PDB file of C-alpha atoms in Angstrom:
ATOM      1  CA  MET A   1      65.485  88.998  99.979  1.00  0.00           C
ATOM      2  CA  SER A   2      67.386  88.550 103.226  1.00  0.00           C
ATOM      3  CA  ALA A   3      66.590  90.786 106.175  1.00  0.00           C
ATOM      4  CA  VAL A   4      68.896  93.693 106.994  1.00  0.00           C
ATOM      5  CA  SER A   5      69.811  94.276 110.626  1.00  0.00           C
ATOM      6  CA  ALA A   6      70.603  97.692 112.093  1.00  0.00           C
ATOM      7  CA  HIS A   7      72.552  98.664 115.191  1.00  0.00           C
ATOM      8  CA  LYS A   8      73.009 102.157 116.577  1.00  0.00           C
ATOM      9  CA  PHE A   9      76.530 102.558 117.957  1.00  0.00           C
ATOM     10  CA  ALA A  10      76.457 106.333 118.583  1.00  0.00           C
ATOM     11  CA  GLN A  11      74.709 109.565 117.635  1.00  0.00           C
ATOM     12  CA  CYS A  12      77.595 110.430 115.304  1.00  0.00           C
ATOM     13  CA  ILE A  13      80.493 108.341 113.986  1.00  0.00           C
ATOM     14  CA  THR A  14      83.457 110.253 112.580  1.00  0.00           C
ATOM     15  CA  CYS A  15      85.377 107.235 111.198  1.00  0.00           C
ATOM     16  CA  HIS A  16      85.466 103.456 111.332  1.00  0.00           C
ATOM     17  CA  SER A  17      87.386 100.406 110.127  1.00  0.00           C
ATOM     18  CA  TRP A  18      86.687  96.656 110.041  1.00  0.00           C
ATOM     19  CA  SER A  19      88.913  93.892 111.360  1.00  0.00           C
ATOM     20  CA  PRO A  20      90.441  91.576 108.708  1.00  0.00           C
ATOM     21  CA  ASP A  21      87.830  88.852 109.263  1.00  0.00           C
ATOM     22  CA  LEU A  22      84.961  91.406 109.575  1.00  0.00           C
ATOM     23  CA  SER A  23      84.055  90.087 113.032  1.00  0.00           C
ATOM     24  CA  MET A  24      85.032  93.337 114.812  1.00  0.00           C
ATOM     25  CA  LEU A  25      84.557  97.030 114.163  1.00  0.00           C
ATOM     26  CA  ALA A  26      86.643  99.976 115.391  1.00  0.00           C
ATOM     27  CA  LEU A  27      84.891 103.350 115.395  1.00  0.00           C
ATOM     28  CA  CYS A  28      85.056 106.832 116.880  1.00  0.00           C
ATOM     29  CA  PRO A  29      81.763 108.168 118.340  1.00  0.00           C
ATOM     30  CA  ASN A  30      82.778 111.777 117.588  1.00  0.00           C
ATOM     31  CA  THR A  31      85.040 111.905 120.657  1.00  0.00           C
ATOM     32  CA  GLU A  32      88.701 111.315 121.497  1.00  0.00           C
ATOM     33  CA  GLU A  33      87.926 107.623 122.096  1.00  0.00           C
ATOM     34  CA  VAL A  34      88.052 104.616 119.780  1.00  0.00           C
ATOM     35  CA  HIS A  35      85.547 101.854 120.547  1.00  0.00           C
ATOM     36  CA  ILE A  36      86.020  98.277 119.362  1.00  0.00           C
ATOM     37  CA  TYR A  37      82.924  96.086 118.969  1.00  0.00           C
ATOM     38  CA  ARG A  38      82.609  92.362 118.342  1.00  0.00           C
ATOM     39  CA  LEU A  39      79.639  90.593 116.782  1.00  0.00           C
ATOM     40  CA  SER A  40      78.456  87.729 118.995  1.00  0.00           C
ATOM     41  CA  ASP A  41      75.166  85.854 118.610  1.00  0.00           C
ATOM     42  CA  GLY A  42      73.767  88.601 116.416  1.00  0.00           C
ATOM     43  CA  LYS A  43      74.634  91.323 118.939  1.00  0.00           C
ATOM     44  CA  TRP A  44      77.428  93.888 118.876  1.00  0.00           C
ATOM     45  CA  ASP A  45      79.314  94.031 122.185  1.00  0.00           C
ATOM     46  CA  ARG A  46      81.859  96.738 123.037  1.00  0.00           C
ATOM     47  CA  ILE A  47      85.007  94.891 124.113  1.00  0.00           C
ATOM     48  CA  HIS A  48      87.716  97.594 124.101  1.00  0.00           C
ATOM     49  CA  VAL A  49      88.032 101.377 124.429  1.00  0.00           C
ATOM     50  CA  LEU A  50      91.291 102.889 123.134  1.00  0.00           C
ATOM     51  CA  LEU A  51      92.261 105.962 125.152  1.00  0.00           C
ATOM     52  CA  LYS A  52      95.255 108.009 124.053  1.00  0.00           C
ATOM     53  CA  HIS A  53      94.106 110.936 121.917  1.00  0.00           C
ATOM     54  CA  ASP A  54      93.138 114.350 123.310  1.00  0.00           C
ATOM     55  CA  GLN A  55      90.738 115.425 120.547  1.00  0.00           C
ATOM     56  CA  VAL A  56      88.326 113.881 118.044  1.00  0.00           C
ATOM     57  CA  VAL A  57      89.682 110.859 116.175  1.00  0.00           C
ATOM     58  CA  CYS A  58      89.098 111.388 112.447  1.00  0.00           C
ATOM     59  CA  GLY A  59      90.932 108.476 110.847  1.00  0.00           C
ATOM     60  CA  ILE A  60      91.169 104.726 111.606  1.00  0.00           C
ATOM     61  CA  ASP A  61      92.658 101.924 109.507  1.00  0.00           C
ATOM     62  CA  TRP A  62      92.844  98.287 110.602  1.00  0.00           C
ATOM     63  CA  SER A  63      95.605  96.384 108.803  1.00  0.00           C
ATOM     64  CA  SER A  64      94.550  93.164 107.094  1.00  0.00           C
ATOM     65  CA  LYS A  65      97.875  91.290 107.479  1.00  0.00           C
ATOM     66  CA  THR A  66      99.498  92.383 110.738  1.00  0.00           C
ATOM     67  CA  ASN A  67      96.280  93.055 112.713  1.00  0.00           C
ATOM     68  CA  LYS A  68      97.429  96.522 113.765  1.00  0.00           C
ATOM     69  CA  ILE A  69      95.204  99.593 114.093  1.00  0.00           C
ATOM     70  CA  VAL A  70      96.427 103.093 113.259  1.00  0.00           C
ATOM     71  CA  THR A  71      94.473 106.108 114.506  1.00  0.00           C
ATOM     72  CA  VAL A  72      94.865 109.826 113.777  1.00  0.00           C
ATOM     73  CA  SER A  73      93.223 112.789 115.440  1.00  0.00           C
ATOM     74  CA  HIS A  74      92.659 116.526 115.431  1.00  0.00           C
ATOM     75  CA  ASP A  75      95.256 116.584 118.224  1.00  0.00           C
ATOM     76  CA  ARG A  76      97.942 116.200 115.464  1.00  0.00           C
ATOM     77  CA  ASN A  77      98.985 112.792 116.755  1.00  0.00           C
ATOM     78  CA  ALA A  78      98.863 109.221 115.496  1.00  0.00           C
ATOM     79  CA  TYR A  79      99.208 105.890 117.289  1.00  0.00           C
ATOM     80  CA  VAL A  80      99.723 102.342 116.075  1.00  0.00           C
ATOM     81  CA  TRP A  81      97.883  99.841 118.279  1.00  0.00           C
ATOM     82  CA  SER A  82      99.045  96.230 118.631  1.00  0.00           C
ATOM     83  CA  GLN A  83      97.204  93.519 120.520  1.00  0.00           C
ATOM     84  CA  GLU A  84      99.263  92.003 123.346  1.00  0.00           C
ATOM     85  CA  THR A  85      97.798  89.481 125.796  1.00  0.00           C
ATOM     86  CA  GLY A  86      94.292  90.600 124.954  1.00  0.00           C
ATOM     87  CA  GLU A  87      94.921  94.342 125.322  1.00  0.00           C
ATOM     88  CA  TRP A  88      95.604  96.986 122.691  1.00  0.00           C
ATOM     89  CA  VAL A  89      98.952  98.709 123.310  1.00  0.00           C
ATOM     90  CA  PRO A  90      99.800 102.024 121.554  1.00  0.00           C
ATOM     91  CA  THR A  91     103.111 102.869 119.891  1.00  0.00           C
ATOM     92  CA  LEU A  92     104.075 106.491 119.339  1.00  0.00           C
ATOM     93  CA  VAL A  93     104.153 107.956 115.815  1.00  0.00           C
ATOM     94  CA  ILE A  94     106.294 111.047 115.156  1.00  0.00           C
ATOM     95  CA  LEU A  95     104.188 113.098 112.719  1.00  0.00           C
ATOM     96  CA  ARG A  96     105.630 116.617 113.165  1.00  0.00           C
ATOM     97  CA  LEU A  97     102.348 118.301 112.204  1.00  0.00           C
ATOM     98  CA  ASN A  98     101.141 121.770 113.214  1.00  0.00           C
ATOM     99  CA  ARG A  99      97.542 121.145 112.096  1.00  0.00           C
ATOM    100  CA  ALA A 100      95.034 118.334 112.532  1.00  0.00           C
ATOM    101  CA  ALA A 101      95.625 114.916 111.024  1.00  0.00           C
ATOM    102  CA  LEU A 102      92.604 114.119 108.847  1.00  0.00           C
ATOM    103  CA  CYS A 103      92.955 110.686 107.229  1.00  0.00           C
ATOM    104  CA  VAL A 104      95.149 107.591 107.311  1.00  0.00           C
ATOM    105  CA  GLN A 105      95.715 104.399 105.311  1.00  0.00           C
ATOM    106  CA  TRP A 106      98.114 101.442 105.515  1.00  0.00           C
ATOM    107  CA  SER A 107     100.187 100.636 102.442  1.00  0.00           C
ATOM    108  CA  PRO A 108      99.429  97.309 100.668  1.00  0.00           C
ATOM    109  CA  ILE A 109     102.322  95.408 102.296  1.00  0.00           C
ATOM    110  CA  GLU A 110     101.819  97.346 105.555  1.00  0.00           C
ATOM    111  CA  ASN A 111     105.391  98.494 106.063  1.00  0.00           C
ATOM    112  CA  LYS A 112     104.218 102.125 105.800  1.00  0.00           C
ATOM    113  CA  PHE A 113     101.105 104.212 106.232  1.00  0.00           C
ATOM    114  CA  ALA A 114     100.142 107.650 104.942  1.00  0.00           C
ATOM    115  CA  VAL A 115      98.542 110.465 106.944  1.00  0.00           C
ATOM    116  CA  GLY A 116      96.824 113.430 105.299  1.00  0.00           C
ATOM    117  CA  SER A 117      96.528 116.646 107.289  1.00  0.00           C
ATOM    118  CA  GLY A 118      95.191 120.164 107.523  1.00  0.00           C
ATOM    119  CA  ALA A 119      98.807 121.362 107.337  1.00  0.00           C
ATOM    120  CA  LYS A 120      98.838 120.846 103.522  1.00  0.00           C
ATOM    121  CA  THR A 121     101.196 117.956 104.246  1.00  0.00           C
ATOM    122  CA  VAL A 122     101.260 114.173 103.829  1.00  0.00           C
ATOM    123  CA  CYS A 123     103.244 112.086 106.327  1.00  0.00           C
ATOM    124  CA  ILE A 124     104.657 108.746 105.127  1.00  0.00           C
ATOM    125  CA  CYS A 125     105.299 106.766 108.304  1.00  0.00           C
ATOM    126  CA  TYR A 126     107.508 103.704 108.818  1.00  0.00           C
ATOM    127  CA  TYR A 127     108.767 101.741 111.822  1.00  0.00           C
ATOM    128  CA  GLU A 128     112.183 102.223 113.427  1.00  0.00           C
ATOM    129  CA  GLN A 129     113.087  99.041 115.260  1.00  0.00           C
ATOM    130  CA  ASP A 130     115.951 100.559 117.285  1.00  0.00           C
ATOM    131  CA  ASN A 131     113.767 103.219 118.926  1.00  0.00           C
ATOM    132  CA  ASN A 132     110.484 101.260 118.929  1.00  0.00           C
ATOM    133  CA  TRP A 133     108.492 104.036 117.320  1.00  0.00           C
ATOM    134  CA  TRP A 134     107.098 105.094 113.972  1.00  0.00           C
ATOM    135  CA  VAL A 135     108.781 108.027 112.227  1.00  0.00           C
ATOM    136  CA  SER A 136     107.667 109.975 109.188  1.00  0.00           C
ATOM    137  CA  LYS A 137     108.959 111.621 106.051  1.00  0.00           C
ATOM    138  CA  LEU A 138     106.884 114.575 104.932  1.00  0.00           C
ATOM    139  CA  ILE A 139     105.629 115.554 101.499  1.00  0.00           C
ATOM    140  CA  ARG A 140     105.533 119.339 101.847  1.00  0.00           C
ATOM    141  CA  LYS A 141     104.676 122.337  99.669  1.00  0.00           C
ATOM    142  CA  LYS A 142     102.758 120.285  97.107  1.00  0.00           C
ATOM    143  CA  HIS A 143      99.203 120.915  98.315  1.00  0.00           C
ATOM    144  CA  ASN A 144      97.602 124.331  98.643  1.00  0.00           C
ATOM    145  CA  SER A 145      94.998 123.242 101.191  1.00  0.00           C
ATOM    146  CA  SER A 146      93.980 120.362 103.490  1.00  0.00           C
ATOM    147  CA  VAL A 147      94.602 116.790 102.333  1.00  0.00           C
ATOM    148  CA  THR A 148      91.247 115.000 102.555  1.00  0.00           C
ATOM    149  CA  SER A 149      92.044 111.471 101.356  1.00  0.00           C
ATOM    150  CA  VAL A 150      94.971 109.177 100.532  1.00  0.00           C
ATOM    151  CA  ALA A 151      95.099 105.949  98.479  1.00  0.00           C
ATOM    152  CA  TRP A 152      98.007 103.565  97.895  1.00  0.00           C
ATOM    153  CA  HIS A 153      98.828 102.054  94.526  1.00  0.00           C
ATOM    154  CA  PRO A 154      98.862  98.210  94.744  1.00  0.00           C
ATOM    155  CA  LYS A 155     102.641  98.161  94.190  1.00  0.00           C
ATOM    156  CA  ASN A 156     103.202 100.041  97.481  1.00  0.00           C
ATOM    157  CA  ILE A 157     105.148 103.027  96.098  1.00  0.00           C
ATOM    158  CA  LEU A 158     102.774 105.489  94.440  1.00  0.00           C
ATOM    159  CA  LEU A 159     100.313 107.417  96.610  1.00  0.00           C
ATOM    160  CA  ALA A 160      97.273 109.338  95.357  1.00  0.00           C
ATOM    161  CA  THR A 161      95.894 112.266  97.370  1.00  0.00           C
ATOM    162  CA  THR A 162      92.908 114.601  97.165  1.00  0.00           C
ATOM    163  CA  SER A 163      92.735 118.084  98.615  1.00  0.00           C
ATOM    164  CA  THR A 164      90.341 120.959  99.166  1.00  0.00           C
ATOM    165  CA  ASP A 165      92.423 122.943  96.691  1.00  0.00           C
ATOM    166  CA  GLY A 166      90.508 121.054  93.973  1.00  0.00           C
ATOM    167  CA  LYS A 167      93.339 118.731  92.913  1.00  0.00           C
ATOM    168  CA  CYS A 168      94.100 115.035  92.830  1.00  0.00           C
ATOM    169  CA  ARG A 169      97.817 114.254  92.856  1.00  0.00           C
ATOM    170  CA  VAL A 170     100.046 111.192  92.659  1.00  0.00           C
ATOM    171  CA  PHE A 171     103.422 111.055  94.440  1.00  0.00           C
ATOM    172  CA  SER A 172     106.340 108.680  94.772  1.00  0.00           C
ATOM    173  CA  THR A 173     106.895 107.475  98.359  1.00  0.00           C
ATOM    174  CA  PHE A 174     110.027 105.383  97.793  1.00  0.00           C
ATOM    175  CA  ILE A 175     112.087 105.310 101.015  1.00  0.00           C
ATOM    176  CA  LYS A 176     115.572 103.842 100.885  1.00  0.00           C
ATOM    177  CA  GLY A 177     115.968 101.103 103.439  1.00  0.00           C
ATOM    178  CA  VAL A 178     112.227 100.572 103.710  1.00  0.00           C
ATOM    179  CA  ASP A 179     111.251  99.848 100.102  1.00  0.00           C
ATOM    180  CA  THR A 180     113.103  97.757  97.551  1.00  0.00           C
ATOM    181  CA  ARG A 181     113.554  98.589  93.906  1.00  0.00           C
ATOM    182  CA  SER A 182     111.862  95.347  92.893  1.00  0.00           C
ATOM    183  CA  SER A 183     108.644  96.483  94.603  1.00  0.00           C
ATOM    184  CA  GLU A 184     108.698  99.913  93.026  1.00  0.00           C
ATOM    185  CA  ALA A 185     106.066 100.818  90.467  1.00  0.00           C
ATOM    186  CA  SER A 186     107.487 100.950  86.957  1.00  0.00           C
ATOM    187  CA  SER A 187     106.255 104.481  86.349  1.00  0.00           C
ATOM    188  CA  SER A 188     108.224 105.749  89.367  1.00  0.00           C
ATOM    189  CA  SER A 189     111.473 103.835  88.965  1.00  0.00           C
ATOM    190  CA  GLU A 190     113.495 107.011  88.476  1.00  0.00           C
ATOM    191  CA  THR A 191     111.655 109.253  90.961  1.00  0.00           C
ATOM    192  CA  LYS A 192     112.660 110.357  94.443  1.00  0.00           C
ATOM    193  CA  PHE A 193     110.585 110.496  97.589  1.00  0.00           C
ATOM    194  CA  GLY A 194     107.897 113.171  97.420  1.00  0.00           C
ATOM    195  CA  GLU A 195     108.237 113.784  93.698  1.00  0.00           C
ATOM    196  CA  GLN A 196     104.901 114.595  92.088  1.00  0.00           C
ATOM    197  CA  ILE A 197     104.043 112.235  89.239  1.00  0.00           C
ATOM    198  CA  ILE A 198     100.817 113.874  88.120  1.00  0.00           C
ATOM    199  CA  GLN A 199      98.297 116.569  89.050  1.00  0.00           C
ATOM    200  CA  LEU A 200      94.614 116.367  88.076  1.00  0.00           C
ATOM    201  CA  ASP A 201      91.923 119.064  88.328  1.00  0.00           C
ATOM    202  CA  LEU A 202      88.340 118.790  89.586  1.00  0.00           C
ATOM    203  CA  SER A 203      86.687 121.742  87.829  1.00  0.00           C
ATOM    204  CA  TYR A 204      87.040 124.239  90.691  1.00  0.00           C
ATOM    205  CA  SER A 205      85.598 122.023  93.434  1.00  0.00           C
ATOM    206  CA  TRP A 206      86.918 120.380  96.560  1.00  0.00           C
ATOM    207  CA  ALA A 207      88.289 116.877  96.095  1.00  0.00           C
ATOM    208  CA  PHE A 208      87.186 114.370  98.732  1.00  0.00           C
ATOM    209  CA  GLY A 209      87.924 110.742  97.831  1.00  0.00           C
ATOM    210  CA  VAL A 210      90.332 108.713  95.685  1.00  0.00           C
ATOM    211  CA  LYS A 211      90.881 105.012  94.919  1.00  0.00           C
ATOM    212  CA  TRP A 212      93.016 102.808  92.665  1.00  0.00           C
ATOM    213  CA  SER A 213      91.625  99.805  90.839  1.00  0.00           C
ATOM    214  CA  PRO A 214      92.979  96.407  92.062  1.00  0.00           C
ATOM    215  CA  THR A 215      95.430  96.289  89.140  1.00  0.00           C
ATOM    216  CA  GLY A 216      96.587  99.871  89.684  1.00  0.00           C
ATOM    217  CA  ASN A 217      95.867 100.763  86.055  1.00  0.00           C
ATOM    218  CA  THR A 218      92.895 103.031  86.788  1.00  0.00           C
ATOM    219  CA  LEU A 219      92.524 105.894  89.255  1.00  0.00           C
ATOM    220  CA  ALA A 220      89.108 107.202  90.339  1.00  0.00           C
ATOM    221  CA  TYR A 221      88.466 110.346  92.366  1.00  0.00           C
ATOM    222  CA  VAL A 222      85.400 112.364  93.393  1.00  0.00           C
ATOM    223  CA  GLY A 223      84.588 115.811  94.689  1.00  0.00           C
ATOM    224  CA  HIS A 224      82.074 118.404  95.755  1.00  0.00           C
ATOM    225  CA  ASN A 225      80.908 118.928  92.159  1.00  0.00           C
ATOM    226  CA  SER A 226      79.131 115.532  92.188  1.00  0.00           C
ATOM    227  CA  MET A 227      81.340 114.058  89.480  1.00  0.00           C
ATOM    228  CA  ILE A 228      83.435 110.888  89.301  1.00  0.00           C
ATOM    229  CA  TYR A 229      86.694 111.085  87.345  1.00  0.00           C
ATOM    230  CA  PHE A 230      88.432 108.022  85.880  1.00  0.00           C
ATOM    231  CA  VAL A 231      92.023 108.117  84.629  1.00  0.00           C
ATOM    232  CA  ASP A 232      93.384 105.038  82.838  1.00  0.00           C
ATOM    233  CA  ASP A 233      96.805 106.346  81.848  1.00  0.00           C
ATOM    234  CA  VAL A 234      98.470 107.929  84.871  1.00  0.00           C
ATOM    235  CA  GLY A 235     101.262 109.618  82.961  1.00  0.00           C
ATOM    236  CA  PRO A 236     102.427 112.970  81.610  1.00  0.00           C
ATOM    237  CA  SER A 237      99.259 113.626  79.556  1.00  0.00           C
ATOM    238  CA  PRO A 238      96.323 112.054  81.417  1.00  0.00           C
ATOM    239  CA  LEU A 239      92.811 112.048  79.996  1.00  0.00           C
ATOM    240  CA  ALA A 240      90.015 111.799  82.550  1.00  0.00           C
ATOM    241  CA  GLN A 241      86.600 110.356  81.775  1.00  0.00           C
ATOM    242  CA  THR A 242      83.785 111.779  83.907  1.00  0.00           C
ATOM    243  CA  VAL A 243      80.356 110.726  85.146  1.00  0.00           C
ATOM    244  CA  ALA A 244      78.061 113.441  86.564  1.00  0.00           C
ATOM    245  CA  PHE A 245      75.396 112.977  89.252  1.00  0.00           C
ATOM    246  CA  ARG A 246      72.623 115.272  90.438  1.00  0.00           C
ATOM    247  CA  ASP A 247      73.253 115.257  94.174  1.00  0.00           C
ATOM    248  CA  LEU A 248      76.029 117.060  96.056  1.00  0.00           C
ATOM    249  CA  PRO A 249      78.581 116.155  97.197  1.00  0.00           C
ATOM    250  CA  LEU A 250      80.364 112.861  96.546  1.00  0.00           C
ATOM    251  CA  ARG A 251      82.489 112.166  99.597  1.00  0.00           C
ATOM    252  CA  ASP A 252      84.480 108.983  98.951  1.00  0.00           C
ATOM    253  CA  VAL A 253      85.319 106.126  96.596  1.00  0.00           C
ATOM    254  CA  ASP A 254      85.066 102.618  98.009  1.00  0.00           C
ATOM    255  CA  THR A 255      85.774 100.249  95.111  1.00  0.00           C
ATOM    256  CA  VAL A 256      86.897 100.604  91.491  1.00  0.00           C
ATOM    257  CA  CYS A 257      86.481  97.682  89.086  1.00  0.00           C
ATOM    258  CA  VAL A 258      87.306  97.918  85.384  1.00  0.00           C
ATOM    259  CA  ARG A 259      85.349  95.928  82.780  1.00  0.00           C
ATOM    260  CA  GLU A 260      85.606  95.797  78.995  1.00  0.00           C
ATOM    261  CA  ASN A 261      82.512  97.937  78.568  1.00  0.00           C
ATOM    262  CA  GLY A 262      83.116 100.421  81.356  1.00  0.00           C
ATOM    263  CA  TYR A 263      83.626 100.787  85.118  1.00  0.00           C
ATOM    264  CA  TRP A 264      82.008  99.648  88.341  1.00  0.00           C
ATOM    265  CA  CYS A 265      82.548 102.153  91.127  1.00  0.00           C
ATOM    266  CA  GLY A 266      81.334 102.216  94.742  1.00  0.00           C
ATOM    267  CA  ILE A 267      80.917 105.780  96.034  1.00  0.00           C
TER     268      ILE A 267
END
């Protein structure tokens, strides 16, 4: 068995994300700063500190194709960071939130990203070339509490969310002029932006994490009740299969793989 190395970056890390080639790591040490580390000769060296937020950063996602970093914070703001001549330069994101931003994720083709918030709102953000900033369209009045996690369907249109109101939901995020009909998921071809496709319950517990399988045919979500839920048919009458664990709570879903005789799931 190969040896496992350990490195202590900070006393507490609120969020992190890996670079596309896994050679660098962006993390927040429970402050308003984002630190970027690079692995060199078996040692992690801090090479950049991103300074723009006023409060704790609680969401980071590093895009795999465009090499951009998006960060969100309790200060209700988000920034998209691009590397220019060796430095990371922030671009403003117009979120229009009145509560903390809690989580963020790039869409599969990286023309949008989603931000969940404590304002019971999800922001779908996209770039406006003319003004050189990122703007957002809001999915409002669908959640009854904070949005804890977001997950994009592989076809770039459907978005799954979890919330502390004990629900997992799936929405259409089709934006005219940003998305094309050919890229739209078949199940949402007739839906408008923000329309709810499905709502799933978690047996009276908070919902924390959600993930699509690589094909987009299966949705997995977890919650405070220490159960994993799998839904194969995301449609009008979904039937969820469940797996129960002893320990509380389950906080996130990392990977969902579907096999003929069951599921593989990283939690």
